Coordinates of C-alpha atoms in Angstrom, one line a residue:
Chain A
M1 CA -3.6 -82.6 39.1
L2 CA -2.4 -79.3 40.5
K3 CA -0.4 -80.7 43.3
F4 CA 2.7 -81.7 41.4
P5 CA 3.1 -78.4 39.4
K6 CA 2.8 -76.5 42.7
L7 CA 5.4 -78.5 44.3
S8 CA 7.8 -78.1 41.5
A9 CA 7.2 -74.3 41.5
L10 CA 8.3 -74.2 45.1
C11 CA 11.4 -76.3 44.4
V12 CA 12.4 -74.1 41.5
L13 CA 12.0 -71.0 43.6
F14 CA 13.8 -72.2 46.6
I15 CA 16.7 -73.6 44.6
S16 CA 17.1 -70.2 42.9
L17 CA 16.9 -68.4 46.3
G18 CA 20.0 -70.1 47.6
T19 CA 20.7 -70.4 51.3
T20 CA 18.8 -67.7 53.2
A21 CA 15.2 -68.7 52.5
S22 CA 13.4 -71.3 54.5
A23 CA 11.0 -73.6 52.8
D24 CA 8.6 -73.1 55.6
K25 CA 6.1 -70.3 55.2
L26 CA 5.9 -67.8 58.1
G27 CA 2.2 -67.6 58.1
I28 CA 2.1 -63.9 57.9
G29 CA -0.6 -62.0 56.0
R30 CA -4.1 -63.2 55.1
A31 CA -5.7 -64.5 51.9
A32 CA -6.7 -61.7 49.4
L33 CA -10.4 -62.2 48.7
P34 CA -11.4 -62.3 45.0
E35 CA -13.6 -59.2 45.4
E36 CA -10.7 -57.3 47.0
I37 CA -8.4 -58.3 44.1
A38 CA -11.0 -57.1 41.6
I39 CA -10.9 -53.6 43.0
W40 CA -7.2 -53.1 42.5
N41 CA -6.5 -55.5 39.7
I42 CA -7.3 -53.1 36.8
D43 CA -4.1 -53.5 34.8
V44 CA -4.3 -54.4 31.1
R45 CA -1.7 -56.1 29.0
P46 CA -1.0 -56.0 25.2
D47 CA -2.6 -59.5 24.8
G48 CA -5.8 -58.1 26.3
Q49 CA -5.4 -59.7 29.7
G50 CA -7.3 -57.5 32.2
L51 CA -9.6 -55.8 29.7
P52 CA -13.0 -55.3 31.3
M53 CA -16.2 -56.0 29.4
G54 CA -17.5 -52.9 27.7
S55 CA -17.4 -50.7 24.6
G56 CA -17.4 -47.1 23.4
T57 CA -17.6 -45.2 20.1
V58 CA -15.5 -42.4 18.6
T59 CA -18.5 -40.2 18.8
E60 CA -19.0 -40.9 22.5
G61 CA -15.3 -40.5 23.1
E62 CA -15.3 -37.0 21.5
S63 CA -17.9 -35.7 24.0
V64 CA -16.1 -37.3 27.0
F65 CA -12.7 -35.9 25.7
T66 CA -14.2 -32.4 25.2
E67 CA -15.6 -32.4 28.7
K68 CA -12.9 -34.1 30.7
C69 CA -9.6 -34.0 28.8
A70 CA -9.4 -31.1 26.2
S71 CA -8.7 -28.4 28.8
C72 CA -5.2 -29.8 29.1
H73 CA -4.7 -32.0 26.0
G74 CA -6.4 -29.6 23.5
E75 CA -9.5 -30.3 21.5
F76 CA -7.7 -32.5 19.0
G77 CA -5.0 -33.9 21.4
E78 CA -2.5 -31.3 20.3
G79 CA -1.7 -30.4 23.9
N80 CA -2.2 -27.0 25.6
G81 CA 1.0 -25.3 26.7
R82 CA 3.3 -27.9 28.2
W83 CA 0.6 -30.6 28.6
P84 CA 1.2 -33.8 26.7
V85 CA 0.5 -34.0 23.0
L86 CA -1.6 -37.1 22.3
A87 CA -2.0 -37.1 18.5
G88 CA 0.1 -36.4 15.4
G89 CA 3.8 -36.5 15.1
Q90 CA 3.9 -39.4 12.6
G91 CA 7.2 -39.5 10.8
T92 CA 9.1 -37.2 13.2
L93 CA 11.0 -39.8 15.3
K94 CA 14.2 -39.4 13.3
S95 CA 14.0 -35.6 13.2
N96 CA 15.6 -33.0 15.4
N97 CA 12.3 -32.4 17.1
P98 CA 10.6 -35.8 17.6
V99 CA 6.9 -35.5 18.5
K100 CA 6.2 -38.7 20.5
T101 CA 2.4 -39.4 20.7
I102 CA 0.2 -42.4 20.9
G103 CA 0.0 -42.5 17.1
S104 CA 3.7 -41.8 16.4
Y105 CA 5.4 -43.5 19.3
W106 CA 3.4 -45.8 21.6
P107 CA 3.8 -49.5 20.9
Y108 CA 0.6 -50.9 22.4
L109 CA -3.0 -49.8 22.6
S110 CA -3.4 -51.7 25.9
T111 CA -1.1 -49.1 27.5
L112 CA -3.6 -46.4 26.7
F113 CA -6.5 -48.2 28.3
D114 CA -4.5 -49.1 31.3
Y115 CA -3.1 -45.6 31.9
I116 CA -6.4 -43.7 31.3
Q117 CA -8.2 -46.1 33.6
R118 CA -5.7 -45.8 36.4
A119 CA -4.4 -42.2 36.2
M120 CA -6.5 -39.9 34.1
P121 CA -8.0 -37.3 34.2
F122 CA -5.0 -35.8 36.1
G123 CA -6.2 -35.0 39.6
E124 CA -9.4 -37.1 39.2
A125 CA -8.0 -40.6 38.6
Q126 CA -10.3 -43.6 38.5
T127 CA -13.5 -41.6 38.0
L128 CA -14.1 -42.8 34.4
T129 CA -16.5 -45.7 33.7
V130 CA -15.3 -48.6 31.7
D131 CA -17.3 -47.5 28.7
E132 CA -16.0 -44.0 28.9
T133 CA -12.5 -45.4 28.9
Y134 CA -13.2 -47.5 25.8
S135 CA -14.7 -44.5 24.0
L136 CA -11.7 -42.3 24.9
V137 CA -9.3 -44.9 23.5
A138 CA -11.5 -45.0 20.4
Y139 CA -11.4 -41.3 20.0
L140 CA -7.7 -41.1 20.5
L141 CA -7.3 -43.8 17.8
Y142 CA -9.5 -41.5 15.6
L143 CA -7.4 -38.4 16.3
N144 CA -4.3 -40.4 15.3
D145 CA -5.9 -41.5 12.0
L146 CA -6.1 -45.1 13.2
M147 CA -9.9 -45.4 13.3
D148 CA -12.8 -44.1 11.3
D149 CA -15.2 -41.6 12.8
D150 CA -17.9 -44.2 13.1
G151 CA -15.7 -46.7 14.9
T152 CA -16.5 -48.7 18.0
L153 CA -14.0 -50.2 20.4
S154 CA -14.8 -53.0 22.9
D155 CA -13.3 -55.9 24.7
E156 CA -14.2 -58.0 21.7
N157 CA -12.2 -56.2 19.0
F158 CA -9.6 -54.4 21.2
T159 CA -6.7 -56.7 20.4
D160 CA -7.3 -56.4 16.6
F161 CA -5.7 -52.9 16.7
R162 CA -2.0 -52.5 16.4
L163 CA -0.1 -49.3 16.8
P164 CA 2.3 -48.5 14.0
N165 CA 5.5 -48.0 16.1
E166 CA 5.4 -51.3 17.8
V167 CA 8.0 -52.7 15.5
N168 CA 10.6 -50.1 16.4
F169 CA 11.3 -51.1 20.0
R170 CA 14.5 -53.1 20.8
M171 CA 15.8 -54.6 24.0
D172 CA 18.5 -52.7 25.9
P173 CA 21.9 -53.4 24.2
R174 CA 24.1 -51.7 26.8
P175 CA 26.9 -51.4 27.6
D176 CA 27.2 -49.5 24.4
V177 CA 30.5 -47.8 25.1
A178 CA 34.1 -49.0 25.7
T179 CA 35.1 -50.9 28.8
V180 CA 38.5 -51.4 30.4
S181 CA 38.8 -54.8 28.8
Q182 CA 38.7 -53.1 25.4
Q183 CA 40.6 -50.0 26.1
E184 CA 42.5 -48.6 29.2
P185 CA 41.6 -45.0 29.7
C186 CA 44.2 -42.4 28.7
M187 CA 46.0 -40.7 31.7
K188 CA 48.7 -38.5 30.2
N189 CA 48.9 -36.2 27.2
C190 CA 45.5 -37.3 26.0
K191 CA 44.7 -34.2 24.0
S192 CA 46.6 -31.4 22.5
D193 CA 44.0 -28.7 22.4
V194 CA 40.8 -28.1 24.3
K195 CA 38.1 -25.6 23.3
I196 CA 34.9 -24.6 25.0
L197 CA 32.0 -25.4 22.7
G198 CA 29.0 -24.4 24.7
R199 CA 28.2 -22.6 27.9
A200 CA 25.1 -22.9 30.2
R201 CA 25.4 -19.2 31.0
S202 CA 24.6 -18.2 27.5
L203 CA 21.2 -20.0 27.8
D204 CA 20.4 -18.4 31.2
V205 CA 17.6 -20.8 32.1
T206 CA 18.9 -21.8 35.6
P207 CA 16.8 -20.7 38.6
E208 CA 18.4 -17.9 40.5
T209 CA 20.6 -18.9 43.3
E210 CA 20.2 -17.1 46.6
D211 CA 23.3 -15.5 47.8
Chain B
M1 CA 45.3 -24.5 59.6
P2 CA 47.4 -27.2 58.1
S3 CA 51.0 -27.1 59.1
T4 CA 53.4 -25.9 56.5
G5 CA 54.9 -29.3 56.5
R6 CA 51.6 -30.8 55.4
R7 CA 51.2 -28.1 52.8
G8 CA 54.6 -28.6 51.5
F9 CA 54.0 -32.3 51.2
L10 CA 50.7 -31.8 49.3
K11 CA 52.2 -29.3 47.0
G12 CA 55.1 -31.6 46.2
S13 CA 52.8 -34.6 45.7
L14 CA 50.6 -32.6 43.3
S15 CA 53.3 -31.1 41.2
A16 CA 52.7 -34.0 38.8
L17 CA 49.5 -32.3 37.8
G18 CA 51.5 -30.0 35.6
G19 CA 49.9 -26.9 34.0
G20 CA 52.4 -24.2 34.9
T21 CA 54.0 -22.9 38.0
L22 CA 52.2 -23.8 41.2
L23 CA 51.4 -20.9 43.5
A24 CA 53.2 -20.9 46.8
A25 CA 50.8 -21.7 49.5
S26 CA 51.7 -18.5 51.3
S27 CA 50.6 -16.3 48.4
G28 CA 47.0 -17.6 48.7
K29 CA 44.5 -15.2 50.4
S30 CA 45.7 -15.1 54.0
V31 CA 43.3 -14.5 56.9
F32 CA 46.2 -13.2 58.9
A33 CA 47.2 -10.2 56.7
K34 CA 45.7 -6.9 57.7
S35 CA 42.7 -8.5 59.3
P36 CA 41.1 -6.6 62.2
P37 CA 41.0 -8.6 65.4
E38 CA 38.2 -11.3 65.0
I39 CA 38.3 -12.7 68.5
K40 CA 35.8 -11.3 70.9
V41 CA 33.2 -12.5 73.4
E42 CA 30.0 -13.3 71.4
D43 CA 26.4 -13.4 72.7
W44 CA 26.4 -17.2 72.6
N45 CA 29.4 -17.3 74.9
T46 CA 27.3 -15.7 77.6
Y47 CA 23.6 -16.6 77.4
L48 CA 21.8 -19.9 77.7
G49 CA 21.0 -21.7 74.6
D50 CA 17.9 -23.6 73.7
A51 CA 16.5 -26.1 76.2
V52 CA 16.3 -29.7 75.2
V53 CA 13.3 -30.6 72.9
T54 CA 13.0 -27.0 71.8
N55 CA 12.9 -28.8 68.5
P56 CA 11.4 -32.3 69.2
Y57 CA 12.4 -33.2 65.7
G58 CA 15.7 -31.4 65.1
V59 CA 16.2 -29.2 62.1
P60 CA 19.3 -27.8 60.5
S61 CA 20.9 -24.6 61.8
E62 CA 19.2 -21.4 60.5
H63 CA 22.5 -20.6 58.8
E64 CA 22.0 -23.7 56.5
A65 CA 18.7 -22.5 55.2
H66 CA 20.0 -22.4 51.7
V67 CA 20.7 -26.1 51.7
V68 CA 17.4 -27.2 50.2
R69 CA 15.8 -29.1 47.4
R70 CA 15.0 -26.9 44.4
N71 CA 12.9 -27.2 41.3
V72 CA 13.1 -25.9 37.7
E73 CA 9.6 -24.6 37.1
W74 CA 9.8 -24.6 33.3
L75 CA 10.7 -28.3 33.1
T76 CA 7.1 -29.6 33.6
A77 CA 3.5 -28.6 33.1
S78 CA 2.5 -29.2 36.7
Q79 CA 4.4 -29.2 40.0
E80 CA 2.6 -32.4 41.0
S81 CA 4.0 -34.4 38.1
S82 CA 7.5 -33.0 38.4
V83 CA 10.9 -33.2 40.0
S84 CA 13.0 -31.5 42.6
F85 CA 16.8 -31.7 42.9
T86 CA 19.2 -32.8 45.7
P87 CA 21.7 -30.0 46.7
L88 CA 24.7 -32.2 45.9
H89 CA 27.1 -29.2 46.1
E90 CA 26.3 -28.7 49.8
L91 CA 26.6 -32.4 50.9
E92 CA 29.5 -34.6 51.9
G93 CA 30.0 -38.3 52.4
F94 CA 27.6 -40.6 50.6
I95 CA 24.4 -40.5 52.7
T96 CA 21.7 -38.0 51.6
P97 CA 19.7 -36.5 54.5
N98 CA 16.1 -37.6 54.2
G99 CA 14.7 -34.1 53.9
L100 CA 17.1 -33.3 51.0
C101 CA 16.4 -36.5 48.9
F102 CA 15.2 -35.3 45.5
E103 CA 11.5 -35.9 44.7
R104 CA 9.8 -37.2 41.6
H105 CA 6.1 -37.6 41.7
H106 CA 3.6 -38.3 38.9
S107 CA 0.5 -37.2 40.8
G108 CA 1.9 -35.5 43.8
A109 CA 3.1 -37.0 47.1
A110 CA 0.3 -39.1 48.5
H111 CA -0.5 -38.8 52.2
I112 CA -1.3 -42.3 53.4
E113 CA -2.7 -43.5 56.7
P114 CA -0.4 -46.4 57.6
S115 CA -3.0 -48.4 59.4
A116 CA -5.1 -48.3 56.3
H117 CA -2.3 -49.2 54.0
R118 CA -2.2 -52.7 52.5
L119 CA 0.2 -54.6 50.2
M120 CA -1.5 -57.2 48.0
I121 CA 0.3 -60.0 46.1
N122 CA -1.8 -61.5 43.4
G123 CA -1.6 -63.1 39.9
L124 CA 0.4 -66.2 39.3
V125 CA 0.7 -67.3 42.9
D126 CA -0.7 -70.2 44.9
N127 CA -2.1 -67.9 47.6
P128 CA -2.9 -64.3 46.8
L129 CA -2.1 -62.4 50.1
I130 CA -2.8 -59.1 51.8
F131 CA -0.3 -57.7 54.3
T132 CA -0.7 -54.8 56.8
M133 CA 2.3 -52.7 57.7
E134 CA 2.5 -54.6 61.0
D135 CA 2.6 -57.9 59.1
L136 CA 5.5 -56.6 57.0
K137 CA 7.5 -55.7 60.1
R138 CA 7.3 -59.3 61.3
F139 CA 9.2 -60.6 58.3
P140 CA 13.0 -61.1 58.5
R141 CA 14.4 -57.7 57.6
V142 CA 17.6 -56.4 55.9
N143 CA 19.5 -53.1 55.8
R144 CA 21.2 -51.9 52.7
F145 CA 22.6 -48.7 51.2
A146 CA 21.6 -47.9 47.7
F147 CA 21.6 -45.0 45.3
L148 CA 18.4 -44.0 43.6
E149 CA 18.9 -42.1 40.4
C150 CA 16.1 -40.9 38.1
A151 CA 16.5 -42.2 34.6
A152 CA 16.2 -38.6 33.5
N153 CA 19.1 -37.3 35.7
S154 CA 21.2 -35.1 33.4
G155 CA 18.6 -35.5 30.6
M156 CA 18.3 -31.8 30.0
E157 CA 22.0 -31.8 29.1
W158 CA 21.8 -34.2 26.1
R159 CA 21.9 -31.4 23.6
G160 CA 24.5 -29.2 25.4
A161 CA 25.3 -27.3 28.6
Q162 CA 22.0 -26.0 29.9
L163 CA 21.6 -25.8 33.7
N164 CA 24.3 -24.1 35.8
G165 CA 24.8 -26.2 38.9
C166 CA 25.3 -29.9 39.8
Q167 CA 22.1 -29.7 41.8
F168 CA 20.3 -29.2 38.5
T169 CA 22.5 -31.3 36.2
H170 CA 23.0 -34.2 38.5
G171 CA 20.7 -33.8 41.5
M172 CA 18.1 -36.4 40.6
V173 CA 20.0 -38.9 42.8
H174 CA 20.1 -39.7 46.4
C175 CA 21.6 -42.5 48.6
V176 CA 20.2 -43.7 51.9
Q177 CA 20.1 -46.8 54.0
Y178 CA 16.9 -48.8 53.5
T179 CA 15.3 -51.2 56.0
G180 CA 12.7 -53.6 54.8
V181 CA 11.7 -57.1 53.7
P182 CA 13.5 -58.8 50.9
L183 CA 10.9 -59.1 48.2
K184 CA 11.7 -62.8 47.8
Y185 CA 10.3 -63.6 51.3
L186 CA 6.9 -62.1 50.4
L187 CA 6.9 -64.0 47.1
E188 CA 7.7 -67.2 48.9
E189 CA 4.9 -66.6 51.3
A190 CA 2.4 -66.3 48.4
G191 CA 4.0 -69.2 46.4
V192 CA 5.1 -68.1 42.9
K193 CA 3.9 -70.4 40.2
T194 CA 6.4 -72.1 37.8
N195 CA 5.4 -70.0 34.8
A196 CA 5.9 -66.7 36.6
K197 CA 8.5 -64.5 34.9
W198 CA 7.5 -60.9 35.7
L199 CA 6.2 -58.7 38.5
M200 CA 4.2 -55.6 38.3
P201 CA 4.6 -53.4 41.4
E202 CA 1.9 -50.7 41.6
G203 CA 1.6 -47.5 43.7
A204 CA -1.3 -46.3 45.8
D205 CA -1.0 -42.7 44.7
S206 CA -3.4 -41.4 42.0
A207 CA -0.9 -42.1 39.3
G208 CA -1.1 -45.8 40.2
M209 CA 2.5 -46.0 39.0
N210 CA 3.1 -49.5 37.5
R211 CA 6.2 -51.1 36.0
S212 CA 7.3 -54.5 34.9
V213 CA 10.2 -56.0 36.8
P214 CA 11.7 -59.4 35.8
L215 CA 11.3 -62.0 38.5
E216 CA 15.1 -62.7 38.7
K217 CA 15.8 -59.1 39.8
A218 CA 13.1 -59.4 42.4
L219 CA 14.6 -62.6 43.8
E220 CA 18.2 -61.2 43.6
D221 CA 18.1 -58.0 45.7
C222 CA 14.8 -56.1 45.6
I223 CA 13.5 -54.9 49.0
V224 CA 10.1 -53.7 50.1
A225 CA 11.3 -50.9 52.4
Y226 CA 9.6 -49.0 55.2
K227 CA 12.6 -47.2 56.7
M228 CA 15.2 -44.8 55.2
N229 CA 18.3 -43.8 57.2
G230 CA 16.7 -45.4 60.3
E231 CA 13.4 -43.6 60.3
A232 CA 10.1 -44.1 58.5
L233 CA 10.1 -43.2 54.8
R234 CA 9.2 -39.6 54.2
P235 CA 5.8 -39.1 52.5
E236 CA 7.5 -37.8 49.4
Q237 CA 9.6 -41.0 49.3
G238 CA 6.6 -43.4 49.5
Y239 CA 5.5 -43.5 53.1
P240 CA 4.7 -46.0 54.4
L241 CA 6.2 -48.5 51.8
R242 CA 8.3 -48.4 48.7
L243 CA 10.1 -50.8 46.4
V244 CA 14.0 -50.7 46.3
V245 CA 15.5 -51.9 43.1
P246 CA 19.3 -51.5 43.6
G247 CA 21.2 -50.1 40.6
W248 CA 18.1 -49.7 38.4
E249 CA 16.4 -46.5 37.2
G250 CA 14.5 -44.7 39.9
N251 CA 11.1 -44.9 38.1
M252 CA 11.0 -48.6 39.0
W253 CA 11.3 -47.9 42.7
V254 CA 7.5 -47.7 43.1
K255 CA 6.5 -45.5 46.0
W256 CA 3.4 -45.9 48.2
L257 CA 3.6 -49.6 47.1
R258 CA 0.2 -51.2 47.4
R259 CA 0.3 -54.2 45.1
I260 CA 2.6 -56.7 43.3
E261 CA 1.0 -58.7 40.5
V262 CA 2.9 -61.8 39.3
G263 CA 2.7 -62.6 35.6
D264 CA 4.3 -64.5 32.7
Q265 CA 5.0 -61.5 30.5
P266 CA 5.7 -57.8 30.9
W267 CA 2.8 -55.3 31.0
H268 CA 4.3 -52.6 28.8
T269 CA 2.8 -49.9 31.0
R270 CA 2.9 -46.2 30.1
E271 CA 6.1 -45.8 32.2
E272 CA 8.0 -48.4 30.1
T273 CA 6.6 -47.5 26.6
S274 CA 5.7 -43.8 26.3
K275 CA 8.2 -42.9 29.0
Y276 CA 11.5 -44.6 30.1
T277 CA 12.2 -45.8 26.6
D278 CA 15.2 -44.3 24.8
L279 CA 14.7 -42.9 21.3
M280 CA 17.8 -43.5 19.0
E281 CA 18.9 -41.5 16.0
D282 CA 17.5 -44.0 13.6
G283 CA 14.0 -43.7 15.0
S284 CA 14.1 -47.0 16.9
S285 CA 13.8 -47.1 20.7
R286 CA 15.4 -49.0 23.5
R287 CA 13.0 -50.5 26.0
F288 CA 13.7 -51.9 29.4
T289 CA 16.8 -49.8 29.9
W290 CA 16.9 -50.6 33.6
I291 CA 20.5 -50.3 34.7
M292 CA 22.0 -46.9 35.6
D293 CA 25.5 -47.0 34.2
A294 CA 28.7 -45.7 35.9
K295 CA 28.7 -42.0 36.5
S296 CA 30.4 -39.3 38.5
I297 CA 30.2 -35.6 39.2
V298 CA 32.5 -33.0 40.8
T299 CA 30.4 -31.4 43.5
N300 CA 33.0 -28.9 44.7
P301 CA 34.0 -26.8 42.9
S302 CA 30.9 -26.4 40.8
P303 CA 28.7 -23.5 39.6
Q304 CA 26.9 -23.2 42.9
A305 CA 30.1 -23.7 44.8
P306 CA 32.7 -21.5 43.2
L307 CA 36.4 -21.6 44.2
L308 CA 37.1 -19.0 46.8
H309 CA 40.8 -19.4 47.5
K310 CA 44.0 -19.7 45.6
G311 CA 46.5 -22.2 46.8
H312 CA 45.5 -25.4 48.4
N313 CA 41.9 -26.7 47.8
I314 CA 40.0 -30.0 48.0
L315 CA 38.1 -31.2 45.0
S316 CA 35.1 -33.3 46.1
G317 CA 32.7 -35.5 44.1
L318 CA 30.5 -38.5 43.9
A319 CA 30.6 -41.6 41.7
W320 CA 28.2 -44.5 41.4
S321 CA 27.3 -47.4 39.2
G322 CA 24.3 -49.6 38.9
R323 CA 26.5 -52.4 37.8
G324 CA 28.4 -52.8 41.1
K325 CA 31.1 -51.1 43.1
I326 CA 33.1 -48.1 42.0
R327 CA 36.7 -49.2 41.3
R328 CA 38.3 -45.9 40.5
V329 CA 37.7 -42.2 39.7
D330 CA 40.0 -40.1 37.6
V331 CA 40.0 -36.4 37.7
T332 CA 41.4 -33.9 35.2
L333 CA 41.9 -30.1 35.7
D334 CA 43.0 -29.4 32.2
G335 CA 40.0 -30.6 30.1
G336 CA 41.1 -34.2 29.8
K337 CA 44.7 -33.7 28.7
N338 CA 46.0 -35.2 32.0
W339 CA 44.3 -37.3 34.6
R340 CA 45.0 -38.2 38.2
T341 CA 43.3 -40.9 40.2
A342 CA 41.3 -39.5 43.1
E343 CA 41.0 -40.9 46.6
L344 CA 37.9 -42.9 47.4
S345 CA 36.8 -41.8 50.9
G346 CA 34.5 -43.8 53.1
P347 CA 32.9 -47.1 52.3
V348 CA 32.8 -48.2 48.7
L349 CA 29.6 -50.2 48.5
D350 CA 27.7 -52.0 45.8
K351 CA 25.3 -49.8 43.7
C352 CA 25.9 -46.9 46.1
L353 CA 27.1 -43.4 46.0
T354 CA 30.9 -43.2 46.6
R355 CA 32.7 -40.1 47.7
F356 CA 36.0 -39.1 46.1
Y357 CA 38.5 -36.4 46.8
L358 CA 41.5 -34.8 45.1
P359 CA 43.6 -32.1 46.8
F360 CA 44.9 -29.6 44.3
Q361 CA 46.7 -26.2 44.1
W362 CA 44.9 -23.5 42.3
S363 CA 47.1 -20.8 40.7
G364 CA 44.2 -18.6 39.7
D365 CA 44.4 -19.7 36.0
P366 CA 41.2 -21.1 34.4
M367 CA 40.6 -24.8 34.8
L368 CA 38.4 -27.3 33.0
I369 CA 37.5 -30.0 35.5
Q370 CA 36.1 -33.4 34.8
S371 CA 35.7 -36.7 36.6
R372 CA 35.6 -40.2 35.1
A373 CA 34.3 -43.2 37.0
I374 CA 35.2 -46.8 36.4
D375 CA 33.3 -49.6 38.0
E376 CA 34.2 -53.1 39.0
T377 CA 32.9 -54.6 35.7
G378 CA 35.5 -52.4 33.9
Y379 CA 32.8 -50.0 32.5
I380 CA 34.3 -46.6 31.9
Q381 CA 32.2 -43.5 32.2
P382 CA 32.0 -42.2 28.6
T383 CA 32.2 -38.6 27.3
K384 CA 29.0 -37.0 26.2
K385 CA 30.4 -37.0 22.7
E386 CA 30.9 -40.8 22.8
L387 CA 27.3 -41.3 24.0
R388 CA 25.9 -39.0 21.3
Q389 CA 27.8 -40.9 18.7
V390 CA 26.0 -44.1 19.7
R391 CA 22.6 -42.7 20.7
G392 CA 22.0 -39.3 19.0
L393 CA 20.4 -36.4 20.9
N394 CA 16.9 -37.5 21.7
S395 CA 17.1 -40.4 24.1
I396 CA 16.3 -38.2 27.1
Y397 CA 17.2 -40.8 29.7
H398 CA 20.5 -42.4 30.9
N399 CA 22.9 -39.5 30.3
N400 CA 26.0 -40.6 32.2
G401 CA 28.4 -38.6 30.1
I402 CA 31.4 -36.9 31.7
Q403 CA 30.6 -33.4 33.0
T404 CA 32.9 -30.4 32.6
W405 CA 33.2 -27.4 34.9
H406 CA 35.0 -24.3 33.7
V407 CA 36.6 -22.5 36.6
M408 CA 37.3 -18.9 35.6
K409 CA 40.0 -16.6 36.9
N410 CA 37.7 -15.1 39.6
G411 CA 36.8 -18.6 40.8
E412 CA 33.3 -18.6 39.3
T413 CA 32.5 -21.9 37.8
E414 CA 30.3 -22.7 34.8
N415 CA 28.7 -25.8 33.2
V416 CA 30.4 -26.1 29.7
E417 CA 30.9 -28.5 26.9
I418 CA 34.4 -28.9 25.5
S419 CA 36.0 -30.4 22.5

C-alpha cells in the first residue's frame, strides 16, 4: 500500500530538482531512532500537532510564573524595564505606540507553548516540565483576560482556544512600491526645493565613536 | 597622486553634476604646501620585524583597532539576545571579513563541540536520518556568495533619523562565501513524502530558534553551510553548521543547525508570529515577509567617515537585493534633484552585496547624498516617505528606504531626513 505513494514522492521531488540530483541515494548518515527524535521533536503547531500529554491550571501557573518568570516579565506580565510585556495592550495596534503582547498580537496559542517549552526561562531553557508549561500558558491566558481564574489547560482542550488577533495576519503582498515597469526613476531636475526635516544629532543616542 | 591629466579628465566628466562652480583640483588641501619634510629613516626601516607565526592566526594591524563590531546597548534588554553591527564605513569590496560580520543571537553564541554535533531530518520523510559533521562533508558541496541581512536592519529609522553612522543604520548585513551541502541533497537522502510542503529548521542553542521555510525555497537554493570565506563558521555565526537562505531575512538562516523537520503546513513559531511580522497602519500584520528588497547605502562619506578633502573624492557604497542581481545604482549629491549612475565595481552576483563608486568634486558646500538601487527585476529602492505611505511607522522590519547623508561645510556628515 505504501510503496506506490513513496515512489511517486521521489518522482515528484526529482523532477522538481532538475538535472543535478541523482536518483541514487548516497548512503550517508544513519537512521534516527524514535527515542532520539522524541528528545528533539518538541515543536507544537496551531493544529495541536506536537502537544505532549499533560495539563495545568491558572493557579499552578501563577506560582510557577512568580517563581521563574516574574523577575523579568513582571508579576502580571507587564514587563520589567526593557523585558518583554506579555499581557495587555488590547486595542493599541493602530495607535502610535502599539503594545504587542500575547493577548493583543499573537495569532496562535501553540506558539506560546512551543516557545516557552524550548526557550524559557531565558538562560534556563528546557527546564520546565510539561505540566508547568501548560500551567504557564493557562496563567498567561488569564493575565490576558482570555481564561477564568479557575481555568485548566491540557492537551485535550488546548485547540479550543483561539487568540483574538489571528484574523489580522495577511500574506506578504510585496513588492508594494513602484518598479521600473511602472515608472522610470527621475534623473534630472526631480525636485525644486529640499529641506532637512530631521537630524540624528538632535536625538544624540548614538554610541560615542572613538577618535 | 593622480596625474593632472587624470584629474582634469575626472573634473570634466563630472561637471554634469551641476550645483555651482567646481573647485579647481589645485585649491584642495595640498600636502606639498608648507609641509615640513616628512621623509626620514623610520625604525621599521632598520630593525627586524616579527618572525613568521608570531601570530599563528593573523590579526589586523594594531592601527586598525577601531575597525570592530559595535553594539547599541539601549536597544535590547540583554546582550545575549541582541545585535552588533558590521563597520560598513571601514570596509571595501563586497566580502565581509569573518570577524567583522554582525551578530544577532537570541540566547547568546552557543559553543558547540563539533564531534558531538548532529543534524537530524525527521517528519514527513521516508527515512528519518542523523548526520555527523563528517557525514555532511561527504556530500557534494557548493560554494556561493550571499548577503545576510537582518530583517530589522534600519528598523530604528522607521520614525526618523536616529543613529548617526551607517554601521548603526545599515550594519546588520554581511556578505561572505559559504561552502556547504545543498539542502536538497539531504532531503533526497531522507526521501521527502509527497504531502510535504514546509520545513522547520531548528538551532541547537538555548533559544532553539525555529522557523518555517517553504519546501520550494529549500529545493531551489538553500545550503547547509559549514564554511564561511574558506574557513569554519565562526561560533557567533553558527559553528559548526548554519542554514543559508539566499535573499531572505537573516532570522531564517538558523545557526547551530541541529534539526530539520518536514511538514505539510507552517509552524507559526514565535519568530514568525510575535517577531518578524510587520504591523501595518490599519492594525493588520504581514506574515512570512521573507524577501529582503533592493537596498543601498553610501558608506563613504558617512557620519563615521567624514569628508576630509575638498576637490576630488571617491564616493563608495553598497547595494543588494534579495530578488536577484543589482542592475544599477544612482547617486545624488543634491538631495534628489539630480542623479548620476554610479559604477558597479567587482562582481555583480545574485543576492549579494555589490560595491559601487562615484568620483566627485567637493567644493566645500553642504551636500545631501543619497543612493538608489535598482535590481534586475526592475524593483526600485523607494524613499522612506514612499514606504511610510504604504506601511505606516510601526512595521519595524524591512526598512529599505533611501538613506540621506548631510555633508556639512566642515566635512562632518550627519544622518538626516529630507523633504
